[in-house]
């Protein structure tokens, strides 16, 4: 009796009309995309990130010729060049930027669905992308939370080497669940959460022939420096701010993405370097280096936790992020207290 009533209800003119309308909408959508290969969007995103057809081909595991053909089809479809040669790189046109920004959220959601992100599933592993230094104080927070909510979940750490391209690729193609970086990676499909501030300190070797304990503006101008290799606009801006404070562009003798390499070079040379105070405090007893006092305050460096908004559909991930944020805020407040 109940089944018969349900069948009759489903066969009412109103229901049949709604089902017909839904079928017509889906049919119209298929008609719109039947001549468009959705795989082209993945190729487009790869070229947009890497600014290179060859690098995009390597990332996707296809030939450069296939990338070139895909771009050709996209150029015809959008009636635009999309990418223009700019030296050795491919610069996106305004149309290409608009396509990327317009599709970003939908593309992220599509990848999330394809990877079967559910509301309840607890993963057996989480992939995190960040520099070795940032892992020193972020991974322990993640591990602490996982011990509480998912003790069997393992953490896989991928090293970014301060490359914005690697990090962007990790976020867009879901190669990482969470990224920690000094660059916020602004996008309407992502969350860039400010979790900490790193205070820089100026260091030199303990037996520096000209400097001991403090450094004047004149001394700082006369010395040579080591820089951290980074594509981050934030790091470059801080570097320029220091130059502005010194009213002088510092001479650079060594550039490296590794803080361990930098502090090792400081220990055996007369070069000066800015490093995070947190890092200095951890290693100062292992290296012959000294922290220098300066005549002016240095700009702090913000640290961000970045993830795709679509991942918050997973209740486990949303809980993980919430609890990690609380721990980062508590640690930041404790560090800020005199």
XYZ file of N, CA, C and O in Angstrom, residues 201-209 211-214 226 259-293:
196
model
N 66.207 38.502 13.700
C 67.338 39.042 14.455
C 68.562 39.032 13.540
O 68.673 38.200 12.630
N 69.451 39.966 13.768
C 70.684 40.040 12.999
C 71.771 39.261 13.731
O 71.964 39.432 14.935
N 72.479 38.392 13.002
C 73.511 37.577 13.629
C 74.839 37.701 12.867
O 74.868 38.042 11.675
N 75.930 37.433 13.587
C 77.257 37.333 12.984
C 78.040 36.273 13.758
O 77.551 35.761 14.773
N 79.212 35.923 13.309
C 79.985 34.910 14.031
C 80.478 35.476 15.362
O 80.662 36.689 15.528
N 80.698 34.579 16.305
C 81.053 35.003 17.651
C 82.351 35.771 17.716
O 82.515 36.653 18.563
N 83.300 35.455 16.832
C 84.607 36.132 16.854
C 84.737 37.110 15.693
O 85.809 37.256 15.102
N 83.633 37.796 15.378
C 83.671 38.770 14.280
C 84.712 39.854 14.582
O 84.750 40.385 15.697
N 85.554 40.193 13.609
C 86.658 41.129 13.895
C 86.228 42.573 14.120
O 86.992 43.361 14.689
N 82.637 43.562 14.937
C 81.350 43.743 15.613
C 81.261 42.833 16.831
O 81.649 41.672 16.786
N 80.712 43.391 17.917
C 80.507 42.592 19.125
C 79.304 43.138 19.890
O 79.307 44.290 20.325
N 78.237 42.344 19.984
C 77.100 42.714 20.826
C 76.110 43.664 20.186
O 74.924 43.400 20.137
N 76.574 44.790 19.701
C 75.699 45.780 19.073
C 76.288 46.191 17.725
O 77.488 46.039 17.481
N 74.176 37.790 3.965
C 73.588 36.572 3.419
C 72.076 36.772 3.358
O 71.475 37.278 4.312
N 68.182 27.685 6.122
C 68.648 28.423 7.290
C 69.862 27.754 7.928
O 70.748 28.428 8.464
N 69.930 26.428 7.865
C 71.106 25.734 8.396
C 72.350 26.073 7.586
O 73.440 26.274 8.138
N 72.193 26.153 6.270
C 73.315 26.543 5.424
C 73.736 27.979 5.715
O 74.927 28.293 5.774
N 72.752 28.837 5.930
C 73.039 30.250 6.192
C 73.787 30.427 7.509
O 74.810 31.126 7.579
N 73.298 29.797 8.569
C 73.948 29.983 9.866
C 75.330 29.319 9.878
O 76.250 29.778 10.564
N 75.493 28.254 9.108
C 76.809 27.622 8.991
C 77.798 28.545 8.292
O 78.979 28.611 8.660
N 77.313 29.279 7.279
C 78.166 30.229 6.576
C 78.508 31.413 7.471
O 79.643 31.917 7.463
N 77.542 31.874 8.261
C 77.793 32.973 9.191
C 78.909 32.589 10.166
O 79.798 33.390 10.480
N 78.880 31.346 10.634
C 79.824 30.883 11.639
C 81.270 30.917 11.158
O 82.192 31.108 11.954
N 81.485 30.767 9.848
C 82.863 30.662 9.334
C 83.254 31.846 8.451
O 84.260 31.790 7.741
N 82.465 32.919 8.479
C 82.779 34.081 7.641
C 82.492 35.364 8.414
O 82.048 35.325 9.558
N 82.743 36.481 7.773
C 82.422 37.775 8.387
C 81.082 38.308 7.893
O 80.750 39.481 8.103
N 80.296 37.474 7.240
C 79.005 37.889 6.696
C 77.947 37.970 7.798
O 77.967 37.188 8.756
N 76.997 38.893 7.629
C 75.876 39.046 8.543
C 74.616 38.480 7.891
O 74.515 38.421 6.663
N 73.663 38.067 8.719
C 72.410 37.524 8.183
C 71.266 37.788 9.144
O 71.458 37.857 10.364
N 70.076 37.951 8.565
C 68.854 38.029 9.357
C 68.209 36.650 9.366
O 67.976 36.049 8.315
N 67.925 36.134 10.564
C 67.229 34.858 10.699
C 66.102 35.035 11.717
O 66.076 36.017 12.465
N 65.178 34.091 11.724
C 64.089 34.152 12.700
C 64.640 33.944 14.107
O 65.500 33.096 14.336
N 64.140 34.743 15.040
C 64.626 34.642 16.427
C 64.355 33.257 17.002
O 65.165 32.720 17.760
N 63.220 32.667 16.627
C 62.887 31.327 17.105
C 63.959 30.314 16.683
O 64.386 29.463 17.447
N 64.409 30.446 15.427
C 65.442 29.562 14.904
C 66.769 29.798 15.628
O 67.461 28.849 16.023
N 67.118 31.062 15.821
C 68.371 31.396 16.504
C 68.404 30.806 17.916
O 69.413 30.233 18.338
N 67.292 30.919 18.648
C 67.261 30.420 20.021
C 67.434 28.908 20.070
O 67.995 28.368 21.029
N 66.968 28.211 19.041
C 67.074 26.762 19.018
C 68.491 26.275 18.720
O 68.908 25.205 19.173
N 69.246 27.069 17.925
C 70.541 26.561 17.454
C 71.739 27.357 17.980
O 72.883 27.012 17.676
N 71.516 28.376 18.770
C 72.609 29.268 19.160
C 73.711 28.546 19.933
O 74.883 28.956 19.877
N 73.365 27.489 20.669
C 74.380 26.770 21.440
C 75.146 25.749 20.599
O 76.119 25.159 21.085
N 74.699 25.554 19.361
C 75.365 24.590 18.476
C 76.262 25.270 17.452
O 77.028 24.595 16.756
N 76.161 26.593 17.336
C 76.959 27.334 16.364
C 77.656 28.506 17.054
O 77.133 29.089 18.007
N 78.817 28.861 16.556
C 79.575 29.993 17.101
C 79.054 31.284 16.467
O 79.671 31.868 15.587
N 77.857 31.705 16.913
C 77.233 32.917 16.382
C 76.729 33.759 17.541
O 76.510 33.258 18.648
N 76.513 35.043 17.277
C 75.988 35.954 18.292
C 74.876 36.808 17.705
O 74.870 37.137 16.513
N 73.897 37.125 18.554
C 72.805 38.016 18.149
C 73.229 39.453 18.394
O 73.795 39.774 19.443
N 72.933 40.316 17.431
C 73.346 41.717 17.514
C 72.160 42.624 17.813
O 71.068 42.441 17.269
N 72.381 43.577 18.669
C 71.369 44.602 18.934
C 71.497 45.692 17.886
O 72.602 46.043 17.457
